[in-house]
CSV table of C-alpha atoms and ligand atoms in Angstrom, one decimal:
chain,number,residue,atom,x,y,z
A,1,MET,CA,-13.3,10.1,-26.0
A,2,ILE,CA,-14.3,12.6,-23.4
A,3,ASN,CA,-11.5,13.5,-20.8
A,4,CYS,CA,-9.0,11.2,-22.7
A,5,LYS,CA,-6.7,11.7,-25.6
A,6,LYS,CA,-3.6,10.2,-27.2
A,7,VAL,CA,-0.5,12.3,-26.9
A,8,ILE,CA,2.6,11.8,-29.0
A,9,PHE,CA,5.9,12.7,-27.5
A,10,LYS,CA,8.7,13.9,-29.7
A,11,GLU,CA,11.6,11.5,-30.1
A,12,ILE,CA,15.2,12.8,-30.1
A,13,THR,CA,17.0,10.4,-32.4
A,14,ASP,CA,20.7,10.2,-33.3
A,15,ASN,CA,23.1,7.4,-34.1
A,16,ARG,CA,23.2,6.5,-30.4
A,17,GLY,CA,19.5,5.7,-30.2
A,18,LYS,CA,16.4,7.5,-29.1
A,19,MET,CA,15.2,9.5,-26.1
A,20,ILE,CA,12.1,11.3,-25.1
A,21,PRO,CA,12.1,14.1,-22.7
A,22,ILE,CA,8.9,15.0,-20.8
A,23,GLU,CA,8.9,18.3,-19.1
A,24,TYR,CA,6.2,20.5,-17.7
A,25,PRO,CA,4.9,22.7,-19.3
A,26,LYS,CA,6.6,21.9,-22.6
A,27,GLN,CA,5.3,18.3,-23.3
A,28,LEU,CA,3.2,17.8,-20.2
A,29,GLU,CA,0.0,19.8,-19.5
A,30,PHE,CA,0.1,19.2,-15.7
A,31,PRO,CA,2.8,19.6,-13.2
A,32,LEU,CA,4.1,16.2,-12.3
A,33,LYS,CA,3.8,15.1,-8.7
A,34,ARG,CA,4.2,11.3,-9.0
A,35,ILE,CA,5.4,8.6,-11.3
A,36,TYR,CA,5.0,4.8,-10.9
A,37,TYR,CA,5.5,1.9,-13.2
A,38,ILE,CA,3.7,-1.4,-13.6
A,39,TYR,CA,5.7,-4.4,-14.9
A,40,ASP,CA,6.0,-8.2,-14.5
A,41,VAL,CA,2.3,-8.5,-15.2
A,42,ASP,CA,1.4,-12.1,-16.1
A,43,LYS,CA,-0.8,-13.0,-19.1
A,44,GLY,CA,-4.5,-12.9,-18.4
A,45,ILE,CA,-4.1,-10.3,-15.6
A,46,ARG,CA,-6.3,-7.3,-15.7
A,47,ARG,CA,-5.6,-4.3,-13.4
A,48,GLY,CA,-7.0,-1.0,-12.7
A,49,TYR,CA,-10.8,-1.4,-12.3
A,50,HIS,CA,-11.2,2.1,-11.0
A,51,SER,CA,-11.7,5.7,-11.7
A,52,HIS,CA,-10.4,8.9,-10.0
A,53,ASN,CA,-12.5,11.9,-9.0
A,54,ASP,CA,-9.8,14.4,-9.8
A,55,LEU,CA,-6.5,12.8,-10.8
A,56,GLU,CA,-5.0,13.3,-14.3
A,57,GLN,CA,-2.6,10.8,-15.6
A,58,ILE,CA,-0.6,9.9,-18.7
A,59,LEU,CA,0.1,6.2,-19.4
A,60,ILE,CA,3.1,5.2,-21.5
A,61,ALA,CA,4.1,1.7,-22.5
A,62,VAL,CA,7.8,2.5,-22.3
A,63,HIS,CA,8.6,-1.1,-23.2
A,64,GLY,CA,6.3,-3.7,-24.8
A,65,LYS,CA,2.6,-3.4,-25.6
A,66,VAL,CA,-0.3,-2.8,-23.2
A,67,LYS,CA,-4.0,-2.5,-23.8
A,68,VAL,CA,-6.1,0.0,-21.8
A,69,LEU,CA,-9.9,0.0,-21.7
A,70,ILE,CA,-11.2,3.5,-21.0
A,71,LYS,CA,-14.9,3.8,-20.2
A,72,THR,CA,-17.7,6.1,-19.1
A,73,PRO,CA,-21.3,5.3,-18.7
A,74,PHE,CA,-21.8,6.4,-22.3
A,75,GLU,CA,-18.9,5.1,-24.3
A,76,GLU,CA,-15.9,2.9,-24.1
A,77,GLU,CA,-12.7,2.4,-26.1
A,78,ILE,CA,-9.7,0.1,-26.1
A,79,ILE,CA,-6.4,1.8,-26.8
A,80,GLU,CA,-3.3,-0.3,-27.4
A,81,LEU,CA,-0.1,1.4,-26.4
A,82,THR,CA,2.6,0.1,-28.6
A,83,ASN,CA,5.4,2.6,-28.7
A,84,PRO,CA,7.3,4.7,-26.0
A,85,ASN,CA,6.4,7.9,-27.9
A,86,GLU,CA,2.7,7.4,-27.4
A,87,GLY,CA,0.9,8.5,-24.2
A,88,LEU,CA,-2.7,8.1,-23.2
A,89,TYR,CA,-4.0,11.0,-21.2
A,90,ILE,CA,-6.7,10.0,-18.8
A,91,GLY,CA,-8.5,12.8,-16.9
A,92,PRO,CA,-11.1,12.7,-14.1
A,93,MET,CA,-14.0,10.3,-14.0
A,94,ILE,CA,-12.8,7.7,-16.5
A,95,TRP,CA,-13.0,4.0,-15.6
A,96,ARG,CA,-9.8,2.2,-16.7
A,97,GLU,CA,-8.6,-1.4,-17.0
A,98,MET,CA,-5.1,-2.3,-18.1
A,99,PHE,CA,-4.6,-5.8,-19.7
A,100,ASP,CA,-2.8,-7.9,-22.3
A,101,PHE,CA,0.6,-6.8,-21.0
A,102,GLU,CA,3.1,-8.2,-23.4
A,103,ASP,CA,5.9,-10.2,-21.8
A,104,GLY,CA,8.4,-7.7,-20.4
A,105,ALA,CA,6.1,-4.7,-20.9
A,106,VAL,CA,6.5,-1.7,-18.6
A,107,LEU,CA,3.7,0.7,-18.2
A,108,LEU,CA,4.9,4.1,-16.9
A,109,VAL,CA,2.3,6.4,-15.3
A,110,LEU,CA,2.7,10.1,-14.8
A,111,ALA,CA,0.3,11.8,-12.4
A,112,ASN,CA,-0.5,15.3,-11.2
A,113,HIS,CA,-1.1,14.3,-7.5
A,114,GLU,CA,0.3,12.2,-4.8
A,115,TYR,CA,-1.3,8.9,-4.1
A,116,ASP,CA,-4.6,9.4,-2.4
A,117,GLU,CA,-6.9,6.4,-1.8
A,118,ASN,CA,-9.8,8.9,-1.2
A,119,ASP,CA,-9.6,10.0,-4.8
A,120,TYR,CA,-10.3,6.4,-6.1
A,121,ILE,CA,-13.7,5.1,-7.1
A,122,ARG,CA,-13.3,1.3,-7.1
A,123,ASP,CA,-16.9,0.2,-7.2
A,124,TYR,CA,-18.3,0.3,-10.7
A,125,ASN,CA,-21.9,1.0,-9.7
A,126,ASP,CA,-20.7,3.8,-7.5
A,127,TYR,CA,-18.6,5.1,-10.4
A,128,GLU,CA,-21.5,5.0,-12.8
A,129,LYS,CA,-23.7,7.1,-10.5
A,130,LYS,CA,-21.0,9.7,-9.9
A,131,ALA,CA,-19.9,9.8,-13.5
A,132,LYS,CA,-23.5,10.4,-14.8
A,133,GLN,CA,-23.7,13.3,-12.4
A,134,TYR,CA,-20.2,14.6,-13.3
A,135,PHE,CA,-20.8,14.5,-17.0
A,136,LYS,CA,-24.3,16.0,-16.7
A,137,GLU,CA,-22.9,18.9,-14.7
A,138,SER,CA,-19.9,19.4,-17.1
A,139,SER,CA,-22.2,19.5,-20.1
A,140,GLU,CA,-24.5,22.0,-18.4
A,141,GLU,CA,-21.5,24.3,-17.7
A,142,LYS,CA,-20.9,24.6,-21.5
B,201,TYD,P1,-3.7,0.0,-7.5
B,201,TYD,O1,-4.2,1.4,-7.7
B,201,TYD,O2,-4.8,-1.0,-7.0
B,201,TYD,O3,-3.1,-0.6,-8.8
B,201,TYD,P2,-3.8,-0.7,-10.3
B,201,TYD,O4,-4.3,0.6,-10.7
B,201,TYD,O5,-2.7,-1.1,-11.2
B,201,TYD,O6,-4.9,-1.7,-10.2
B,201,TYD,O7,-2.5,0.0,-6.5
B,201,TYD,C1,-1.9,-1.2,-6.0
B,201,TYD,C2,-1.4,-1.0,-4.6
B,201,TYD,O8,-0.3,0.0,-4.6
B,201,TYD,C3,-2.4,-0.4,-3.7
B,201,TYD,O9,-2.2,-1.0,-2.4
B,201,TYD,C4,-2.1,1.0,-3.5
B,201,TYD,C5,-0.6,1.1,-3.8
B,201,TYD,N1,-0.2,2.3,-4.5
B,201,TYD,C6,0.7,3.2,-3.8
B,201,TYD,O10,1.1,3.1,-2.7
B,201,TYD,N2,1.1,4.4,-4.5
B,201,TYD,C7,0.7,4.6,-5.8
B,201,TYD,O11,1.1,5.6,-6.4
B,201,TYD,C8,-0.2,3.7,-6.4
B,201,TYD,C9,-0.7,3.9,-7.8
B,201,TYD,C10,-0.6,2.5,-5.7
């Protein structure tokens, strides 16, 4: 889907277990400015319901499974993150909702900017208008 992609991180496995390093620019295409993680999310809870104007993020279910709806005015997809080696890259102007957190699931988010409420679009109608304009302009630039 436009401005989104699955990324697979390389696991380093030995007889002590597994680890995944994520370093810019080796495994990460943007310099990291912020991380946060979401956990203790009860069944039936759905979070997100927003887009960002500029922010780029990678979502990783470092423990447990989490579903993510990614959506534009033109298409939508549900991605299930099931393994700590899978990341979901979400670029600008993508509406996202995170739901069906498995018991104990931890969703790690890597972001290329500090927290900025002004970068959020939290109203879906507002998002739809801005996204139509954004994707029209980005297709005209090609
Ligand atoms: P919010 O973006 O609504 O969470 P979600 O995307 O999961 O729905 O953020 C919840 C609260 O946390 C909100 O008051 C803003 C605050 N917050 C920060 O202070 N820093 C951050 O990096 C993030 C993501 C949120």
